[in-house]
Coordinates of C-alpha atoms in Angstrom, one line a residue:
M1 CA 0.0 0.0 0.0
F2 CA 1.2 3.6 -0.7
F3 CA -0.1 7.1 -0.2
I4 CA 0.4 10.4 -1.9
D5 CA -0.5 13.6 -0.2
T6 CA -0.5 16.9 -2.0
L7 CA 0.8 20.1 -0.4
G8 CA -0.7 23.0 -2.4
T9 CA 0.8 26.5 -2.4
E10 CA -2.0 28.3 -3.9
G11 CA -0.6 31.8 -4.1
L12 CA 2.2 30.6 -6.3
G13 CA 0.3 28.0 -8.1
N14 CA 2.5 25.2 -7.1
R15 CA 2.3 21.8 -5.4
G16 CA 4.7 19.6 -3.5
Y17 CA 4.1 15.9 -2.6
V18 CA 4.6 13.5 0.3
C19 CA 4.5 9.9 -0.8
G20 CA 5.4 6.7 1.0
G21 CA 4.2 3.4 2.5
T22 CA 3.7 2.2 6.1
D23 CA 6.9 3.6 7.6
T24 CA 8.8 5.8 5.3
A25 CA 8.3 8.6 2.9
L26 CA 9.8 10.7 0.2
V27 CA 9.0 14.4 -0.4
V28 CA 9.1 15.9 -3.8
D29 CA 9.6 19.7 -4.4
P30 CA 8.9 20.8 -0.8
P31 CA 7.7 24.3 0.1
R32 CA 10.1 26.4 2.0
D33 CA 7.8 26.5 5.1
I34 CA 8.6 22.9 6.0
D35 CA 6.4 22.8 9.1
R36 CA 3.6 21.9 6.7
V37 CA 5.6 18.9 5.4
L38 CA 6.5 17.7 8.9
A39 CA 2.9 18.0 9.9
A40 CA 1.8 15.9 6.9
A41 CA 4.3 13.2 7.7
A42 CA 3.3 13.2 11.3
V43 CA -0.3 12.6 10.4
R44 CA 0.7 9.6 8.3
G45 CA 3.1 8.4 11.1
V46 CA 6.0 8.0 8.6
R47 CA 9.7 8.9 8.7
I48 CA 11.0 11.1 5.8
E49 CA 13.8 9.2 4.3
Y50 CA 14.2 11.1 1.0
V51 CA 13.7 14.6 -0.2
A52 CA 13.8 15.1 -4.0
E53 CA 14.0 18.1 -6.3
T54 CA 12.8 17.8 -9.8
H55 CA 14.8 21.0 -10.6
L56 CA 16.3 24.2 -9.3
H57 CA 13.2 26.3 -9.0
N58 CA 13.0 29.9 -10.1
D59 CA 9.5 30.8 -8.8
A60 CA 9.8 29.6 -5.2
V61 CA 12.5 29.1 -2.6
S62 CA 12.8 25.4 -1.9
G63 CA 12.5 23.9 1.6
G64 CA 14.4 20.8 0.5
L65 CA 17.8 21.6 2.0
E66 CA 16.4 22.5 5.5
L67 CA 14.0 19.5 5.4
A68 CA 16.7 17.2 4.7
R69 CA 18.8 18.7 7.5
V70 CA 16.0 18.5 10.0
T71 CA 15.0 15.0 9.3
G72 CA 18.3 13.5 8.3
A73 CA 16.9 12.4 4.9
R74 CA 19.0 12.0 1.8
Y75 CA 18.6 15.0 -0.4
L76 CA 18.2 13.9 -4.0
V77 CA 19.1 16.6 -6.6
P78 CA 19.6 16.2 -10.3
A79 CA 23.3 15.6 -10.9
E80 CA 23.7 18.4 -13.5
A81 CA 22.2 21.0 -11.3
R82 CA 24.9 23.5 -10.2
V83 CA 24.6 23.8 -6.5
T84 CA 27.0 24.7 -3.7
F85 CA 25.6 22.6 -0.9
P86 CA 26.0 18.8 -0.1
R87 CA 23.4 16.6 -1.8
T88 CA 22.9 13.2 -3.3
P89 CA 23.3 13.6 -7.1
V90 CA 20.5 11.8 -9.1
A91 CA 21.0 10.6 -12.7
D92 CA 18.6 9.1 -15.2
G93 CA 17.7 5.5 -14.1
D94 CA 18.7 5.9 -10.5
E95 CA 16.4 4.1 -8.1
V96 CA 15.7 4.2 -4.4
A97 CA 13.6 1.9 -2.3
L98 CA 11.2 3.5 0.2
E99 CA 10.0 0.1 1.3
P100 CA 10.5 -3.5 0.0
D101 CA 7.7 -3.1 -2.6
L102 CA 7.7 0.7 -3.0
T103 CA 10.4 2.4 -5.2
V104 CA 11.2 5.6 -6.9
R105 CA 13.2 6.0 -10.0
A106 CA 14.6 9.0 -11.8
L107 CA 13.7 9.8 -15.4
A108 CA 15.6 12.6 -17.1
T109 CA 13.1 15.0 -18.6
P110 CA 15.1 18.2 -19.6
G111 CA 13.2 21.2 -21.1
H112 CA 12.0 23.2 -18.2
T113 CA 15.6 23.3 -17.2
P114 CA 18.5 21.4 -18.7
H115 CA 18.9 19.1 -15.7
H116 CA 15.1 18.5 -15.0
T117 CA 14.3 15.1 -13.6
S118 CA 11.0 13.4 -13.0
Y119 CA 10.4 10.7 -10.5
V120 CA 8.3 7.5 -11.1
L121 CA 6.7 5.8 -8.1
A122 CA 6.2 2.1 -8.4
D123 CA 4.2 -0.1 -6.1
G124 CA 5.0 -3.8 -6.3
G125 CA 6.8 -3.3 -9.6
H126 CA 3.8 -1.5 -11.1
D127 CA 4.2 2.2 -12.0
V128 CA 1.4 4.2 -10.3
A129 CA 2.4 7.9 -10.4
V130 CA 5.0 10.2 -11.9
F131 CA 6.2 13.5 -10.3
T132 CA 6.7 15.6 -13.3
G133 CA 7.8 19.0 -11.8
G134 CA 7.9 21.5 -14.6
S135 CA 8.0 19.0 -17.4
L136 CA 4.7 17.5 -18.4
L137 CA 1.9 19.5 -16.8
I138 CA -1.9 19.1 -16.8
G139 CA -2.8 20.2 -20.3
G140 CA 0.6 21.8 -21.1
V141 CA 4.3 22.0 -20.2
G142 CA 6.6 24.1 -18.2
R143 CA 8.0 27.1 -19.8
P144 CA 11.5 26.8 -21.3
D145 CA 12.7 30.3 -21.1
L146 CA 13.7 30.7 -17.4
V147 CA 17.3 29.6 -17.6
E148 CA 19.0 31.5 -20.4
P149 CA 17.5 33.2 -23.4
A150 CA 20.0 31.5 -25.8
L151 CA 18.8 28.1 -24.6
T152 CA 15.1 28.7 -25.0
E153 CA 14.5 27.1 -28.3
R154 CA 16.7 24.1 -27.5
L155 CA 14.9 23.6 -24.2
A156 CA 11.5 23.9 -25.9
R157 CA 12.5 21.1 -28.2
A158 CA 13.7 19.1 -25.2
Q159 CA 10.3 19.7 -23.5
H160 CA 8.5 18.1 -26.5
A161 CA 10.9 15.1 -26.4
S162 CA 10.6 14.7 -22.7
A163 CA 6.8 14.7 -22.8
H164 CA 7.0 11.9 -25.4
R165 CA 9.5 10.1 -23.4
L166 CA 7.2 10.0 -20.3
A167 CA 4.3 8.9 -22.4
D168 CA 6.4 6.1 -24.1
A169 CA 7.9 4.9 -20.7
L170 CA 4.6 4.8 -18.7
H171 CA 1.2 3.3 -19.2
D172 CA -2.0 5.2 -19.5
D173 CA -3.3 5.0 -16.0
V174 CA -0.2 6.4 -14.3
Q175 CA -1.1 9.6 -12.4
V176 CA 0.6 12.8 -13.6
L177 CA 1.6 14.9 -10.6
P178 CA 3.3 18.2 -11.6
T179 CA 4.7 20.8 -9.3
H180 CA 3.7 23.8 -11.6
G181 CA 0.7 24.5 -13.7
F182 CA -2.0 25.6 -11.2
G183 CA -1.5 29.4 -11.7
S184 CA 2.3 29.4 -11.6
F185 CA 4.1 31.7 -14.0
C186 CA 6.4 28.7 -14.6
A187 CA 3.6 27.1 -16.7
S188 CA 3.4 27.9 -20.4
S189 CA -0.4 27.9 -20.3
P190 CA -3.3 27.7 -17.9
P191 CA -4.2 24.2 -16.7
T192 CA -7.0 22.3 -18.4
D193 CA -7.9 20.4 -15.3
E194 CA -6.8 19.8 -11.7
A195 CA -5.5 16.2 -12.2
G196 CA -4.6 13.9 -15.0
T197 CA -3.1 10.7 -16.1
I198 CA -0.6 9.8 -18.8
G199 CA -3.6 8.5 -21.0
Q200 CA -5.4 11.8 -20.5
E201 CA -2.5 13.8 -21.4
R202 CA -2.0 11.7 -24.5
R203 CA -5.4 12.8 -25.6
N204 CA -5.6 16.4 -24.4
N205 CA -2.1 17.8 -24.3
E206 CA -0.9 19.6 -27.4
A207 CA 2.6 18.2 -26.7
F208 CA 1.2 15.0 -28.3
A209 CA -1.0 16.6 -30.9
L210 CA 1.6 18.7 -32.6
G211 CA 4.9 17.7 -34.2
T212 CA 8.1 19.2 -32.7
D213 CA 8.3 22.2 -34.9
A214 CA 4.7 23.3 -34.7
F215 CA 4.8 22.6 -30.8
V216 CA 8.0 24.7 -30.4
S217 CA 6.5 27.6 -32.5
Q218 CA 3.3 27.7 -30.5
L219 CA 5.1 27.3 -27.2
L220 CA 7.5 30.2 -27.9
A221 CA 4.7 32.4 -29.2
G222 CA 2.8 32.0 -26.0
L223 CA 5.5 32.9 -23.5
D224 CA 4.6 35.8 -21.2
D225 CA 6.6 38.1 -19.0
V226 CA 9.0 36.5 -16.5
P227 CA 8.7 37.9 -12.9
A228 CA 11.9 39.8 -12.1
Y229 CA 12.4 38.0 -8.9
Y230 CA 12.9 34.6 -10.6
A231 CA 16.6 35.2 -11.2
R232 CA 17.0 36.1 -7.5
V233 CA 15.2 33.1 -6.3
G234 CA 17.0 30.7 -8.7
A235 CA 20.4 31.9 -7.3
L236 CA 19.1 31.5 -3.8
N237 CA 18.1 27.9 -4.5
A238 CA 21.5 27.2 -6.0
A239 CA 23.3 28.5 -3.0
G240 CA 21.1 26.8 -0.4
P241 CA 18.3 28.7 1.3
A242 CA 18.7 29.5 5.0
P243 CA 16.1 28.3 7.5
V244 CA 13.0 30.5 7.9
D245 CA 11.9 32.6 10.8
L246 CA 8.1 33.0 10.9
T247 CA 7.9 34.8 14.3
A248 CA 6.1 38.0 14.1
P249 CA 8.0 41.1 13.0
P250 CA 8.7 44.0 15.5
V251 CA 5.6 46.2 15.9
A252 CA 5.7 49.6 14.2
D253 CA 4.0 52.6 15.8
A254 CA 2.9 55.6 13.7
D255 CA 6.2 57.4 14.1
E256 CA 8.1 54.4 12.8
V257 CA 5.7 54.0 9.8
A258 CA 6.2 57.6 8.9
A259 CA 10.1 57.3 9.4
R260 CA 10.3 54.3 7.1
L261 CA 8.2 56.0 4.4
A262 CA 10.4 59.1 4.7
A263 CA 13.5 56.9 4.3
G264 CA 12.2 55.6 1.0
E265 CA 11.4 52.1 2.3
W266 CA 8.3 50.2 1.2
V267 CA 5.2 50.2 3.4
V268 CA 2.8 47.6 2.1
D269 CA -0.8 47.6 3.1
V270 CA -2.2 44.0 2.6
R271 CA -5.7 44.7 3.6
S272 CA -8.5 44.3 1.0
R273 CA -8.6 46.9 -1.8
T274 CA -11.9 48.0 -0.5
L275 CA -10.6 48.8 3.1
F276 CA -7.5 50.3 1.5
S277 CA -9.6 52.7 -0.6
E278 CA -11.6 53.7 2.4
G279 CA -8.5 54.9 4.3
H280 CA -4.8 54.2 4.1
V281 CA -1.5 55.7 5.1
S282 CA -0.3 58.2 2.5
G283 CA 2.6 56.7 0.5
S284 CA 1.7 53.1 1.3
F285 CA 1.1 50.5 -1.5
N286 CA -1.8 48.1 -1.6
I287 CA -1.1 44.5 -2.4
E288 CA -3.9 42.6 -0.9
A289 CA -3.4 39.4 1.0
E290 CA -6.1 37.5 -1.1
G291 CA -4.4 38.4 -4.4
R292 CA -1.1 36.6 -4.7
P293 CA 0.8 39.1 -2.5
A294 CA 4.1 37.1 -2.7
T295 CA 4.2 37.2 -6.5
Y296 CA 3.4 40.8 -6.9
L297 CA 5.5 42.1 -4.0
A298 CA 8.5 40.1 -5.0
W299 CA 8.1 41.2 -8.7
L300 CA 7.8 44.9 -7.8
I301 CA 10.0 45.6 -4.9
P302 CA 13.7 46.5 -5.6
D303 CA 16.0 43.8 -4.4
G304 CA 17.0 44.4 -0.8
K305 CA 14.4 47.2 -0.2
P306 CA 13.1 46.9 3.5
V307 CA 9.4 46.3 3.7
T308 CA 7.0 47.1 6.5
L309 CA 3.6 45.3 6.4
L310 CA 0.2 46.8 7.4
A311 CA -2.5 44.2 8.0
A312 CA -6.0 43.9 9.3
S313 CA -5.2 41.3 11.9
P314 CA -2.3 39.2 13.2
A315 CA -3.6 36.3 11.3
Q316 CA -3.6 38.1 8.1
L317 CA -0.1 39.3 8.8
A318 CA 1.1 35.8 9.6
A319 CA -0.4 34.4 6.4
V320 CA 1.3 37.1 4.2
Q321 CA 4.6 36.6 6.0
R322 CA 4.5 32.9 5.3
E323 CA 3.8 33.6 1.6
L324 CA 6.7 36.0 1.4
V325 CA 9.3 33.6 2.8
R326 CA 8.4 31.4 -0.1
V327 CA 9.8 34.0 -2.6
G328 CA 12.8 35.1 -0.5
I329 CA 11.5 38.0 1.4
D330 CA 12.4 36.6 4.7
R331 CA 11.8 39.2 7.4
P332 CA 9.7 42.4 7.3
V333 CA 11.5 45.0 9.2
A334 CA 8.3 45.9 11.0
A335 CA 4.5 45.5 10.9
A336 CA 1.4 47.0 12.3
T337 CA -2.2 45.5 12.5
G338 CA -5.6 46.6 13.4
D339 CA -7.1 50.1 13.1
P340 CA -5.4 52.0 10.4
G341 CA -6.0 55.2 12.4
S342 CA -3.3 54.0 14.7
W343 CA -0.8 53.9 11.8
I344 CA -0.8 57.6 11.4
R345 CA 0.5 60.4 13.7
T346 CA -1.7 62.9 15.5
G347 CA -2.9 65.5 13.1
E348 CA -2.5 63.4 10.0
M349 CA -5.3 62.0 8.0
L350 CA -5.8 58.7 6.2
R351 CA -5.8 59.0 2.4
L352 CA -8.9 57.9 0.4
L353 CA -8.6 56.2 -3.0
P354 CA -11.6 56.8 -5.3
R355 CA -13.1 53.7 -6.8
A356 CA -15.3 53.5 -9.8
D357 CA -16.6 51.0 -12.4
F358 CA -16.4 50.9 -16.2
A359 CA -19.9 52.3 -16.5
A360 CA -18.7 55.5 -14.6
L361 CA -15.8 55.7 -17.0
A362 CA -18.1 55.6 -20.0
Q363 CA -20.3 58.3 -18.4
A364 CA -17.3 60.5 -17.8
R365 CA -16.3 60.3 -21.4
G366 CA -20.0 60.9 -22.4
R367 CA -19.9 64.1 -20.5
G368 CA -16.9 65.2 -22.6
E369 CA -14.3 64.5 -20.0
E370 CA -11.0 63.1 -21.2
P371 CA -9.6 61.0 -18.3
V372 CA -6.3 59.2 -18.6
V373 CA -7.1 55.5 -18.8
L374 CA -4.2 53.3 -17.8
D375 CA -4.3 49.6 -18.6
V376 CA -1.9 47.8 -16.3
R377 CA -2.5 44.2 -17.7
R378 CA 0.3 42.2 -19.3
D379 CA 1.2 42.4 -23.0
S380 CA -0.6 39.1 -23.8
E381 CA -3.9 40.3 -22.2
R382 CA -3.8 43.6 -23.9
A383 CA -3.3 41.8 -27.3
G384 CA -6.8 40.5 -27.2
R385 CA -9.0 43.5 -26.4
H386 CA -8.5 46.9 -24.8
V387 CA -10.3 50.1 -23.7
E388 CA -10.2 52.5 -26.6
G389 CA -7.8 55.3 -26.1
S390 CA -6.2 53.7 -23.1
V391 CA -2.4 53.9 -22.3
H392 CA -0.7 50.6 -21.7
I393 CA 1.9 50.0 -19.0
P394 CA 2.0 46.6 -17.3
V395 CA 2.0 47.0 -13.5
H396 CA 5.3 45.4 -13.2
E397 CA 6.8 48.1 -15.4
L398 CA 4.9 51.0 -13.9
Q399 CA 7.4 52.2 -11.2
G400 CA 10.1 52.7 -13.9
R401 CA 7.7 54.4 -16.3
V402 CA 5.7 56.8 -14.2
A403 CA 6.8 59.6 -16.6
D404 CA 5.1 57.8 -19.4
V405 CA 1.7 58.4 -17.8
P406 CA 0.1 61.4 -19.4
P407 CA -0.9 64.4 -17.1
G408 CA -4.4 64.4 -15.6
V409 CA -6.5 62.3 -13.4
V410 CA -5.6 58.6 -14.1
W411 CA -8.2 55.9 -14.2
V412 CA -6.3 52.7 -13.7
H413 CA -7.8 49.3 -14.7
C414 CA -6.8 45.7 -15.0
A415 CA -9.0 42.6 -15.6
T416 CA -10.6 42.5 -12.1
G417 CA -9.4 45.4 -9.9
L418 CA -6.6 43.8 -8.0
R419 CA -3.7 44.9 -10.1
A420 CA -5.5 48.2 -10.8
T421 CA -5.3 49.0 -7.1
I422 CA -1.7 48.1 -6.9
G423 CA -1.0 50.4 -9.9
A424 CA -3.1 53.2 -8.5
S425 CA -1.4 53.0 -5.1
L426 CA 2.0 53.2 -6.9
L427 CA 0.9 56.2 -8.8
E428 CA -0.7 57.9 -5.8
A429 CA 2.5 57.6 -3.9
T430 CA 4.2 59.7 -6.6
G431 CA 1.6 62.5 -6.1
R432 CA -0.7 61.6 -9.0
D433 CA -4.5 61.9 -8.8
V434 CA -5.9 58.4 -9.4
V435 CA -9.1 56.5 -9.6
T436 CA -9.2 52.7 -9.4
V437 CA -11.5 51.0 -11.8
D438 CA -12.5 48.1 -9.6
D439 CA -14.5 46.2 -12.0
D440 CA -14.5 43.1 -14.2
L441 CA -13.2 43.8 -17.7
E442 CA -16.4 42.2 -19.2
A443 CA -18.2 45.3 -17.9
A444 CA -16.1 47.6 -20.2
E445 CA -17.4 45.8 -23.2
S446 CA -21.0 46.1 -21.9
A447 CA -20.4 49.9 -21.5
G448 CA -19.2 50.1 -25.1
L449 CA -15.5 50.8 -24.2
M450 CA -13.7 48.0 -25.7
V451 CA -12.0 47.7 -29.0
A452 CA -10.1 44.8 -30.7
G453 CA -6.3 44.6 -30.0

C-alpha cells in the first residue's frame, strides 16, 4: 500500500508531494515552510527518508535543504544542477527503495531546465504515479525560457521530447503529478484540469497533438513576462536557502511607519482593496493578502528594499509573512495590525482612494471629460481587447515608467481590480491623482468601451 499527499501552495500555483508506505516517505519539491511537510508526515506516522527536487526552482524558494537537515533524509538533486551545498546527485535511471515493494526511479526530462528530472513511483513493480515537476503539466508543459535566453528554443524542443519520453515509458493509468501549472508563472499555459493521467495527457495535451516544430513555434509564441524575482530566487536555491523565521516582525507605531516612508522604504498595506480605498497611510502601497501578494510584491519591490507590512489582523499578517518567505522575502523589518487610524501620527489624515466601475468611466467620457485611462495588464492580455484610447503600462513596469503616464486624473484598470489598485497606489505615492476601476473587464465591453487589440 502507498499514499500520496499533496501540499498546495495556492498563491504561487505550485504543489509539493509527500509519498510513501507504512513507515517511510519521500517528499518531492517541498515548500520552504517545511512545518507543513513535517505535519503531513506526522499525520501519516511516517519517517521522511528522502527529499527530492525535480529541478532548481525559479519561482519559489525550496525547503528541501532544510527539510533534509532537520529529518536526516537523503537530499536527491539532479546531478547536473549546479549547487554549492552537499546533496545526493541523481542521474537518469537511479532508483531508491522506500519500502520493499515501493520504489522511486529518476527519469531525465530536460526542457523546463537542462537538468530537469521526473520521479516515477512504483508499487509492487507497477508504476502508479510520476512526479513531473515543470516537465509534463496538466494540459501543457513548463516554460523553457527561465534559464538562459540562448537556450530557450533548444529547451522547448527538449520539452517536447521529454513529454513523449514520459508517455512512451509509462502506461496510461499512471497519475501525472506536476509541481507547476496551477496558476504558476512557470507554466506555459493555464491548466485544463486539476488532475490527470498519462492517458489523459496523450489525448488532451498539445505536446502529443503537434509535431516538434509546430509545438515549439506555438510554445515560444505563447510565452509571457517573467517575474523579475525569478533570477534572485534561482540563485538562492542554487546557493542553499537559509532556515526561515516565521515569528512576528517588530511592531511599528505611527512614528516608525512615517520614518520608514520618509527613508524611501516600502510600506505595504495587505488589507483588501476596499478597505485600502476607504482609508490608508499616504505613501503606502496596496497588495492585498487575497491576491497573490508574494508574487506581486516580489516582482515589484527593488532587491534588498526593506518592507513594513500593514495588515487587518495578526492572522492576516502571519499568512502574508508565510507567503513572502516562499519567494525569498524573509523578514519584514516591521509590521502593524488593526485600526489604520493607529498607523498615522496625531494631526495626520488617512488618504482615500476613489473607486469606480467601467460604466462610470463611460459616463465621464460621455460628459466630454478626457480622463487618462491606464491599462496595467500584461502584454498578452492587452493583445486581445483593450479600452479604446487607453495607455498601456503593465503593472510590473509602472514604477520605472511613471513619466510615461500622461498628465491628468488617471483611471487605472486591469481585468478584475486587483492589479489596478496596486498600480493606483504606486501612482498615488508619486503624487498623481488616481481612480481605481474596480470592475471586471467584461463590464467595459457592456459599457461600449472595448475595441479589438
